[in-house]
Coordinates of C-alpha atoms in Angstrom, one line a residue:
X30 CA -24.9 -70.4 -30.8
X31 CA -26.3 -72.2 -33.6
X32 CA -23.5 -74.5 -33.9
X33 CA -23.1 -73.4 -37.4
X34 CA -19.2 -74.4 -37.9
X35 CA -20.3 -76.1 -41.2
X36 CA -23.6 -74.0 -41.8
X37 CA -24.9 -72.6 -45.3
X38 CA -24.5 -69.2 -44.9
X39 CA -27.9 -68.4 -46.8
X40 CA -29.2 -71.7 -44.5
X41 CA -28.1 -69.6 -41.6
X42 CA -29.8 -66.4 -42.7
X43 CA -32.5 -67.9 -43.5
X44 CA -32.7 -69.7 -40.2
X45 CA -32.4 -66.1 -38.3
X46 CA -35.0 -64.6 -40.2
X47 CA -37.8 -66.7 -39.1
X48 CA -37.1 -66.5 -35.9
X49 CA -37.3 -62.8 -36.3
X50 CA -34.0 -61.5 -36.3
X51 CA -33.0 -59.3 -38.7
X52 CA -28.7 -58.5 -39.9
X53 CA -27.9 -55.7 -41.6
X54 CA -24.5 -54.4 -42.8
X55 CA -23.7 -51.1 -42.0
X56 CA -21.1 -49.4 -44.5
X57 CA -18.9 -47.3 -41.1
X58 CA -15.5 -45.7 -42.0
X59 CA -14.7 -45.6 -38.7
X60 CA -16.3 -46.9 -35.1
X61 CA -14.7 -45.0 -31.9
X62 CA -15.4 -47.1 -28.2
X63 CA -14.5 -44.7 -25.5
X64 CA -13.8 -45.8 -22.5
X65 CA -13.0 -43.9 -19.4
X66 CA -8.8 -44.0 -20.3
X67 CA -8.7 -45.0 -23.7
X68 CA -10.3 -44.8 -27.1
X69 CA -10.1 -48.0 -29.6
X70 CA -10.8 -46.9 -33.1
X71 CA -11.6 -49.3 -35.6
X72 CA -10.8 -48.5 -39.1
X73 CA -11.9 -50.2 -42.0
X74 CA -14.2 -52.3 -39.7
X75 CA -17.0 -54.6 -40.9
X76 CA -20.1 -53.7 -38.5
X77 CA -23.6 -55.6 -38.5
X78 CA -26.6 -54.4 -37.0
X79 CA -28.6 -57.4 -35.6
X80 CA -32.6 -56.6 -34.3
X81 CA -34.0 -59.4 -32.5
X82 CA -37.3 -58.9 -30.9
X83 CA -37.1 -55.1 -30.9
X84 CA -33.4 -54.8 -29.7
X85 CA -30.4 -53.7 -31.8
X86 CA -27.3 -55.3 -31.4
X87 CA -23.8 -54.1 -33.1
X88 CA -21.0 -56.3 -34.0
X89 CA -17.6 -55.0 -35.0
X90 CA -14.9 -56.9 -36.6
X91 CA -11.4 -55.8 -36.9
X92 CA -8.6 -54.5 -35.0
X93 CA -8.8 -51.3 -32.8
X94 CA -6.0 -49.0 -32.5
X95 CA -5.8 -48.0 -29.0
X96 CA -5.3 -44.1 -28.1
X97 CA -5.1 -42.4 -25.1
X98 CA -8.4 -40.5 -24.2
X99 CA -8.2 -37.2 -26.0
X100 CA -5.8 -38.0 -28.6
X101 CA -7.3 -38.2 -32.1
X102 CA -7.9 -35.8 -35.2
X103 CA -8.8 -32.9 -33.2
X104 CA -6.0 -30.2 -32.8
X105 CA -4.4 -29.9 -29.1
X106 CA -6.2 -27.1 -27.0
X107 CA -4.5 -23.7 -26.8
X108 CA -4.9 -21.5 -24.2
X109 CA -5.0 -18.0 -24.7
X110 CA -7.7 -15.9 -26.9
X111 CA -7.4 -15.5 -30.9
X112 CA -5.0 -12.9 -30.7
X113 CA -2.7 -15.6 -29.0
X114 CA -3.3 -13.3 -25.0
X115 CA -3.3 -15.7 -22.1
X116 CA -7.3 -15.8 -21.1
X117 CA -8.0 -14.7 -17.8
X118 CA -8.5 -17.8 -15.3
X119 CA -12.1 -18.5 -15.3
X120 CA -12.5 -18.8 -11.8
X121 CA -11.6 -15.8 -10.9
X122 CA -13.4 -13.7 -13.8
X123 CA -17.3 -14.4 -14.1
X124 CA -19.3 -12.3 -16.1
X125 CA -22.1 -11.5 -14.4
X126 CA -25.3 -9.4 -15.8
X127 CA -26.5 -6.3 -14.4
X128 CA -29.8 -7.6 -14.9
X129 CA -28.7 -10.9 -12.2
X130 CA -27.0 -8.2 -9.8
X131 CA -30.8 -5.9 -9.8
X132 CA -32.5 -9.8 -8.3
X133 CA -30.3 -10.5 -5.9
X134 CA -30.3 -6.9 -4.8
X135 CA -33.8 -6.9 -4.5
X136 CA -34.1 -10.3 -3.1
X137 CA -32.3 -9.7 0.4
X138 CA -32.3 -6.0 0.5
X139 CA -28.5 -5.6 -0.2
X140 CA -26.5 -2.7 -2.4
X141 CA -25.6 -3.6 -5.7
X142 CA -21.6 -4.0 -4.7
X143 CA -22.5 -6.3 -2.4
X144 CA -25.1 -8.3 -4.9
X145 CA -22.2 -8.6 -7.0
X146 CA -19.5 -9.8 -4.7
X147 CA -22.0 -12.8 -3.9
X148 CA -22.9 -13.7 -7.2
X149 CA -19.0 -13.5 -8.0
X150 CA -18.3 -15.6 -4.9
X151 CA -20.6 -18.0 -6.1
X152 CA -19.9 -18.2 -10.1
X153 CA -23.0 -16.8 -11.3
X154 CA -25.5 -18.7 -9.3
X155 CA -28.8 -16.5 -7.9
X156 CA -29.9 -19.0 -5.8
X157 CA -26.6 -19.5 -3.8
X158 CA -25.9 -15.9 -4.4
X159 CA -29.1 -14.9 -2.7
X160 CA -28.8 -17.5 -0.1
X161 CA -25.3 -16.2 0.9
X162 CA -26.7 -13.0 1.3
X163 CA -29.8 -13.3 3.0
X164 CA -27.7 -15.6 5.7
X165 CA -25.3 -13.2 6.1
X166 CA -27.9 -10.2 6.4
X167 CA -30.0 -12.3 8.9
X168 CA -28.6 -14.4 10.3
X169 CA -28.7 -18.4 9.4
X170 CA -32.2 -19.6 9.1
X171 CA -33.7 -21.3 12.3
X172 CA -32.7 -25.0 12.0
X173 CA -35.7 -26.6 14.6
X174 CA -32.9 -27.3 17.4
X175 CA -33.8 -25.0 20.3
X176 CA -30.6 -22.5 21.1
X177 CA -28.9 -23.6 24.7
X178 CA -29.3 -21.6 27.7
X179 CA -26.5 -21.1 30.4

């Protein structure tokens, strides 16, 4: 940039500074760039912190170790609860309050068995819990397009 092959490297920093740019080491044990397949991990890496004009640049020197996503220090995930029981498939299991089965009850007139099987049906969600309901107790809501006749 500077064309500093043969530069002073206190010339050089001097130069940056009065044109406002600032360097700072940064002391990192590690730097981790994830990327949507990968990770590279840096170890050991020298890393600089550059502000110019209000924005903060990072430099990284060294040699990454590439790892598949989701490999790393962190133990593999285990399925199953402490006591080493297979977990029930979330999916099919959603806790649902009392308190969320009472709205949606309220909300479209239902019984509380049926409050329940919606919000089931719908993970938990009142909105869409209440929307299945009140569609199926009513009818779908009038979309604007007049109904044809014979």
């Amino acid at each position: 940039m500077f064309g500093g092959g043969g530069l002073n490297p206190r010339k050089m920093k001097q130069m940056m500074k009065q044109m406002g740019i600032e360097v700072e080491d940064i002391d990192a044990e590690e730097v981790i760039i994830r990327t949507k397949d990968e990770d590279l991990v840096f170890t050991d890496a020298e890393v600089q912190r550059m502000d110019a004009q209000g924005q903060q640049t990072y430099q990284i020197v060294g040699e990454p170790e590439s790892r598949p996503r989701g490999a790393g220090d962190s133990p593999p995930a285990v399925e199953g609860d402490a006591a080493g029981e297979p977990e029930e498939d979330a999916s099919t299991e959603v806790d649902i309050p009392d308190s969320d089965v009472e709205i949606v009850a309220q909300r479209t007139g239902a019984s509380a068995t049926e409050a329940r099987e919606a919000l089931e049906a719908e993970n938990g969600d009142l909105a869409a819990a209440i929307s299945r309901l009140s569609d199926r107790l009513t009818g779908p809501r009038f979309s604007g397009v007049p109904a044809r006749t014979g």
